[in-house]
Short mmCIF file of C-alpha atoms in Angstrom, two decimals:
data_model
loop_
_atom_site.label_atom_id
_atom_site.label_comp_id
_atom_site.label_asym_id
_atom_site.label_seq_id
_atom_site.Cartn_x
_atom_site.Cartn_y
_atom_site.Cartn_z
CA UNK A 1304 0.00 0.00 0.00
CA UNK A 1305 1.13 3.78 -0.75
CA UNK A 1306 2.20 5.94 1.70
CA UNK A 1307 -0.98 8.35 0.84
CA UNK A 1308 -3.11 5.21 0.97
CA UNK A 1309 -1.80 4.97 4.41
CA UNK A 1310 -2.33 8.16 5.36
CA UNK A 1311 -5.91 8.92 4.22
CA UNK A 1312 -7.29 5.52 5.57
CA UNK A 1313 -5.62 6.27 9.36
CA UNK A 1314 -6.49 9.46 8.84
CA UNK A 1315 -2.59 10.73 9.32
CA UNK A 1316 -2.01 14.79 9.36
CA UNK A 1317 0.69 14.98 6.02
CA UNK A 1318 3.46 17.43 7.67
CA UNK A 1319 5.05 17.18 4.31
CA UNK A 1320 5.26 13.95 1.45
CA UNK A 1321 7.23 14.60 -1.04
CA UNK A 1322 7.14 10.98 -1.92
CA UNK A 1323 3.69 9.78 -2.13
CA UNK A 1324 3.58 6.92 -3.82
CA UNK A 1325 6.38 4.92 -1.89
CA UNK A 1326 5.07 1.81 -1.02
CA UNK A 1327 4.24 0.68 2.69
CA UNK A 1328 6.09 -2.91 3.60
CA UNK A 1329 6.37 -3.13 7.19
CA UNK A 1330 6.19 -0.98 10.63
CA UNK A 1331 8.41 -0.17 13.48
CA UNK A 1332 8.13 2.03 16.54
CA UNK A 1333 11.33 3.37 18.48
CA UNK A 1334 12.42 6.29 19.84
CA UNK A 1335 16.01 5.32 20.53
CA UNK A 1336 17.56 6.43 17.34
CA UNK A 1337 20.97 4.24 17.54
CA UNK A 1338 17.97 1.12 18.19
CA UNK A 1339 15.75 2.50 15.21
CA UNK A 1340 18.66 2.20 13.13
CA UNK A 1341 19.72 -0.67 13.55
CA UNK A 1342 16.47 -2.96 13.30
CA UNK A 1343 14.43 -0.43 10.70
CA UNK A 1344 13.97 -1.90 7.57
CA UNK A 1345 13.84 0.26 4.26
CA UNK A 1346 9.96 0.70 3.23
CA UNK A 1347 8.60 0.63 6.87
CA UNK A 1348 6.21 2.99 8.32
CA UNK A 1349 8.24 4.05 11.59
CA UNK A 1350 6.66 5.44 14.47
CA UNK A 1351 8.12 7.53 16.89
CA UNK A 1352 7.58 10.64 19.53
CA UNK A 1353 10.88 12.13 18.18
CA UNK A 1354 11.05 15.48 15.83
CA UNK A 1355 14.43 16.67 16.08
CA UNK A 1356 16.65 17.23 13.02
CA UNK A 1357 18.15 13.62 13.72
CA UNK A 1358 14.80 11.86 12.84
CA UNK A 1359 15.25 12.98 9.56
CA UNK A 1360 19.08 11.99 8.90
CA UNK A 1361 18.16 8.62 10.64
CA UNK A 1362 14.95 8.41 7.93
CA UNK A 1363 17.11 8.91 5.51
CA UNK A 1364 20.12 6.82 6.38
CA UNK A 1365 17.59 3.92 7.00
CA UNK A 1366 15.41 4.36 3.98
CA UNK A 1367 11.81 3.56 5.21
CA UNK A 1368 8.94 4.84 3.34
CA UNK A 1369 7.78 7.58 6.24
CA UNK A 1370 7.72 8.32 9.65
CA UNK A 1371 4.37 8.97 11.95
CA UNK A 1372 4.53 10.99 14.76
CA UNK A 1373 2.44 9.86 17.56
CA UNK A 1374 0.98 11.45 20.23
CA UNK A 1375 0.49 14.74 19.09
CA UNK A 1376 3.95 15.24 18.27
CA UNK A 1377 4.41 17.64 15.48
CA UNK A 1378 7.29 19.16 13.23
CA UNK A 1379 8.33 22.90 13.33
CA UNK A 1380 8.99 24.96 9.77
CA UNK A 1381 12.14 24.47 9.50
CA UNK A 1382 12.29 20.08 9.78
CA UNK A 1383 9.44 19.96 7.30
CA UNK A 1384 11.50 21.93 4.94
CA UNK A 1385 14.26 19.69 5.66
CA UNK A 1386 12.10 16.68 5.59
CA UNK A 1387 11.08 18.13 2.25
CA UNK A 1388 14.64 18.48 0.91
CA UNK A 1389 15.61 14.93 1.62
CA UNK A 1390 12.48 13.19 0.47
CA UNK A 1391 11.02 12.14 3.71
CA UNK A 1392 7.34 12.22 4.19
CA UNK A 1393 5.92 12.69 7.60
CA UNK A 1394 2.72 12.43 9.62
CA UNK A 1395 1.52 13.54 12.12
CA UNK A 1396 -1.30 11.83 14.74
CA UNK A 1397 -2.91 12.24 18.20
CA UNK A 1398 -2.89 8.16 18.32
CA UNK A 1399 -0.23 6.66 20.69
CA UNK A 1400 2.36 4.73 19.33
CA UNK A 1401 0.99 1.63 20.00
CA UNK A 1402 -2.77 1.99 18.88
CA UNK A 1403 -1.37 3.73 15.36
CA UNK A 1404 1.29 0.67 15.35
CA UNK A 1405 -1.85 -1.94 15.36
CA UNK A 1406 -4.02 0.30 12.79
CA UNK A 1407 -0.39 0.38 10.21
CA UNK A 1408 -0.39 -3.46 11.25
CA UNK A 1409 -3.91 -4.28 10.60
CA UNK A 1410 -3.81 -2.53 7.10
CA UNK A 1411 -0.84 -4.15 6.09
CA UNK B 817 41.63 0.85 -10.03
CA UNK B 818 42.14 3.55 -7.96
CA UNK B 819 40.18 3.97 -4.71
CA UNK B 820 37.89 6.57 -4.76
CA UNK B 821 38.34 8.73 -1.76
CA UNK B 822 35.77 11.09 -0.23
CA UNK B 823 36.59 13.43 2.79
CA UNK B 824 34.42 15.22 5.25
CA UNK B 825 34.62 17.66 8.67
CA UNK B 826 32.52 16.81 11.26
CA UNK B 827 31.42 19.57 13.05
CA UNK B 828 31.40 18.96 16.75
CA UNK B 829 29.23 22.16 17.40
CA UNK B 830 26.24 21.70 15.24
CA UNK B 831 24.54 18.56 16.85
CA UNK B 832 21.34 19.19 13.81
CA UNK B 833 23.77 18.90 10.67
CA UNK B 834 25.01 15.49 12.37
CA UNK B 835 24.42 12.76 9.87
CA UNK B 836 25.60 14.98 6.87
CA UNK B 837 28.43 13.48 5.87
CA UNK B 838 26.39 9.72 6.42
CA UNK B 839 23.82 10.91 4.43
CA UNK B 840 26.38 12.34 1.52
CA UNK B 841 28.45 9.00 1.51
CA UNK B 842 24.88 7.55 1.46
CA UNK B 843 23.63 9.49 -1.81
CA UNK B 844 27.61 8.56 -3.41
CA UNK B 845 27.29 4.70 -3.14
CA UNK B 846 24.33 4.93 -4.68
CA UNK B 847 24.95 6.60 -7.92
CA UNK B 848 27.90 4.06 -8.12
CA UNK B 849 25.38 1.31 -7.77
CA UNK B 850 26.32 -0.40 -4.90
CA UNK B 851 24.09 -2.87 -3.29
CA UNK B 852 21.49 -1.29 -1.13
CA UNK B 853 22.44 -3.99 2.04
CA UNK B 854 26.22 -2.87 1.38
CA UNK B 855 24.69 1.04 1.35
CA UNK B 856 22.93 0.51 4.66
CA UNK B 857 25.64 -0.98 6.31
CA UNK B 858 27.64 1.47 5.57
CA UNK B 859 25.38 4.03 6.18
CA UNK B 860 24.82 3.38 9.29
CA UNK B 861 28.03 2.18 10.88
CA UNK B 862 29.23 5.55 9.45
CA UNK B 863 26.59 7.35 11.44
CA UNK B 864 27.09 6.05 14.29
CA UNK B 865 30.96 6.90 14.02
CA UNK B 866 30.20 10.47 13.17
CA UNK B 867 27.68 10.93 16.26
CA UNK B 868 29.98 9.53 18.51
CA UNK B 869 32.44 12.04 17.25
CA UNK B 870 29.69 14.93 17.90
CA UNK B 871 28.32 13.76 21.72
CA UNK B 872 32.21 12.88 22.86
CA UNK B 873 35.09 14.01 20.86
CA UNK B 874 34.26 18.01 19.51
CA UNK B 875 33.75 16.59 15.90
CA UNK B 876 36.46 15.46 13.67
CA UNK B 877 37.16 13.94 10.37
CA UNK B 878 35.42 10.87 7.93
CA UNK B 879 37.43 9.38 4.87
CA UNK B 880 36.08 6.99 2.99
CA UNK B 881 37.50 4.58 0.48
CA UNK B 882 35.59 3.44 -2.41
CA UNK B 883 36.69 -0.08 -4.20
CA UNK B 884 34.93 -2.37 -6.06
CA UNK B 885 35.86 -4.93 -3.55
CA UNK B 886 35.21 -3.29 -0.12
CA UNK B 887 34.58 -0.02 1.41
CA UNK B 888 36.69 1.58 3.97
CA UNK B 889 35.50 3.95 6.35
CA UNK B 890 38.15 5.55 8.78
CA UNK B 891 36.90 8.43 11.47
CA UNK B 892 39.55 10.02 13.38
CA UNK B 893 39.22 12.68 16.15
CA UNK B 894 41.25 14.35 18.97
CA UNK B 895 38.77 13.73 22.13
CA UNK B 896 39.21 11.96 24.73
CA UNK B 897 39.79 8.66 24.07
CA UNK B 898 37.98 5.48 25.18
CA UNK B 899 39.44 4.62 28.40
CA UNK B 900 38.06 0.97 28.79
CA UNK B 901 37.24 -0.23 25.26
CA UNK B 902 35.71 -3.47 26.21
CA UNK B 903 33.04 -2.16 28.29
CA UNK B 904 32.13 1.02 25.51
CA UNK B 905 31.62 -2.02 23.02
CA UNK B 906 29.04 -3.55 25.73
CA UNK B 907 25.67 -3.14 24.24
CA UNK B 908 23.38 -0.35 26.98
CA UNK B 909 27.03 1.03 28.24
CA UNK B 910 26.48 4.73 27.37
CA UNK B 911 28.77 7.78 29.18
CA UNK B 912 26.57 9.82 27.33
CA UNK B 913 25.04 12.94 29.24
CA UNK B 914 21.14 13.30 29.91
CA UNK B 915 20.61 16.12 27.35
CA UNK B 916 22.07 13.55 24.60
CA UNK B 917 19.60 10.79 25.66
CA UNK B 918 16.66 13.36 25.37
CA UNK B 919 18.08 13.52 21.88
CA UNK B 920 17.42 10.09 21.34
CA UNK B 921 21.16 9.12 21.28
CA UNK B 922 22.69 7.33 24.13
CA UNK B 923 21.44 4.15 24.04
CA UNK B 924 24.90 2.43 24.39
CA UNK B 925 24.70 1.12 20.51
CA UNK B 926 26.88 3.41 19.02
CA UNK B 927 30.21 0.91 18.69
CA UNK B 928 27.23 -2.22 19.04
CA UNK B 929 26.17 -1.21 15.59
CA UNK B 930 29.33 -0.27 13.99
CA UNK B 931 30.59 -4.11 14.75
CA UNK B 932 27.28 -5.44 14.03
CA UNK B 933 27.01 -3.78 10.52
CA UNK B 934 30.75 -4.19 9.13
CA UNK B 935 33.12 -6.79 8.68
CA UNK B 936 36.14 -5.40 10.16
CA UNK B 937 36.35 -2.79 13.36
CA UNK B 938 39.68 -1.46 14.84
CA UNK B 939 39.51 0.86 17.56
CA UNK B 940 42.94 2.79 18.09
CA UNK B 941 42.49 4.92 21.07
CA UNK B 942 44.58 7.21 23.57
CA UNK B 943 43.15 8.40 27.04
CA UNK B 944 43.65 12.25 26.02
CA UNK B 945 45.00 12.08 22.79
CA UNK B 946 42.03 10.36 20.48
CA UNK B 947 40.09 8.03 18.48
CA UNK B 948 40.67 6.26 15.47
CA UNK B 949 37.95 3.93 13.95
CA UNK B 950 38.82 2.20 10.90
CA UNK B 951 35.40 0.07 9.69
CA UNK B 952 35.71 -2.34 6.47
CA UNK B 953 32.72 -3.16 4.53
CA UNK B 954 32.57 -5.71 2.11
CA UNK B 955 30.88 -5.50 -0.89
#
């Protein structure tokens, strides 16, 4: 499933998606970045309460198809034009991690 | 043929443009058409190296070697040192501060995930002097 696909049937808020049509293949939640890079594979949905610039080197670096922020957690200006700039799409959601986790693993 | 060499500063001030020179080497291996599992291993045993440079050592330096064969990744800086190697490469040991861990760094699987992720990993260190990391990848 697409990313947008994703989004629009969880009802995710798009922070930015320059990539909308990268396809869906797994999930993984982590906040511990040295953790989220070593076990995320490319083309998962990651979750994670996490919005500093580092989300989106670590995004990059492990090459999954977007990253949800949970629990309200949001990107300032600045990130989503960085986000932008390196081809990472990002949501946003007031769902915990674990209740968006199961709705990413029921659709999947 | 010739390695292809790439050099980079770290900045050890600018914690946000950490991952630069990861994501640069990154973007490089690609265009040469490397494997993507040789590009993520890479990838991220160089990141590692380079935030480990920014949290303890004031930044420093990334070469990297490009051959067909293997890629070489060597990260050199004039911090501290690594006074008890064996217990940094202990996965959870972190010296990191709280501020860093707030980050989302500090987990203790920094050096973990270097080893992990390459073939070779050979720590020279100095209490005082610095760190070398030299990290082989085969292709």
């Amino acid at each position: 499933m697409t990313v947008q696909a994703l989004a629009e049937a969880l009802c995710l808020t798009p922070l930015c998606m320059p990539e909308p049509d990268r396809e869906v293949e797994g999930g993984y939640i982590g906040d511990l970045l040295s953790w989220v890079m070593g076990n995320a594979q490319s083309g998962d949905a990651w979750i994670t309460i996490m919005s500093n610039d580092n989300v989106v080197a670590v995004a990059v670096l492990t090459d999954v198809a977007c990253v949800i922020l949970s629990e309200g957690v949001t990107l300032d200006g600045r990130l989503r034009e960085l986000a932008e700039k390196k081809g990472i799409n990002v949501f946003s959601t007031e769902l915990s991690s674990f209740a968006v986790g199961a709705k990413v693993a029921a659709l999947l | 043929m010739a390695a292809l060499t790439f050099h980079y500063d770290v900045d050890g001030q600018d914690f946000s443009s950490a991952g630069e020179a990861s994501v640069a080497v990154k973007k490089k291996l690609r265009q040469l058409g490397f494997p993507s599992d040789v590009i993520r291993r890479c990838s991220i045993a160089m990141y590692e190296g380079e935030i480990n440079m920014v949290i303890h050592a004031n930044g420093g330096t990334a070469d990297v070697l490009v051959e067909p064969e293997k890629i070489t990744i060597i990260l050199e800086d004039h911090g501290p040192g690594i006074p008890d190697v064996e217990l940094a490469m202990k996965e959870g040991y972190s010296t990191s501060t709280e501020a860093i861990r707030t980050m989302g760094f500090g987990a203790g699987m920094g050096l973990p995930n270097m080893k992990r992720y390459t073939e070779s990993l050979e720590i020279e260190t100095e209490v005082g002097v610095g760190t070398k990391l030299t990290m082989v990848v085969k292709v």
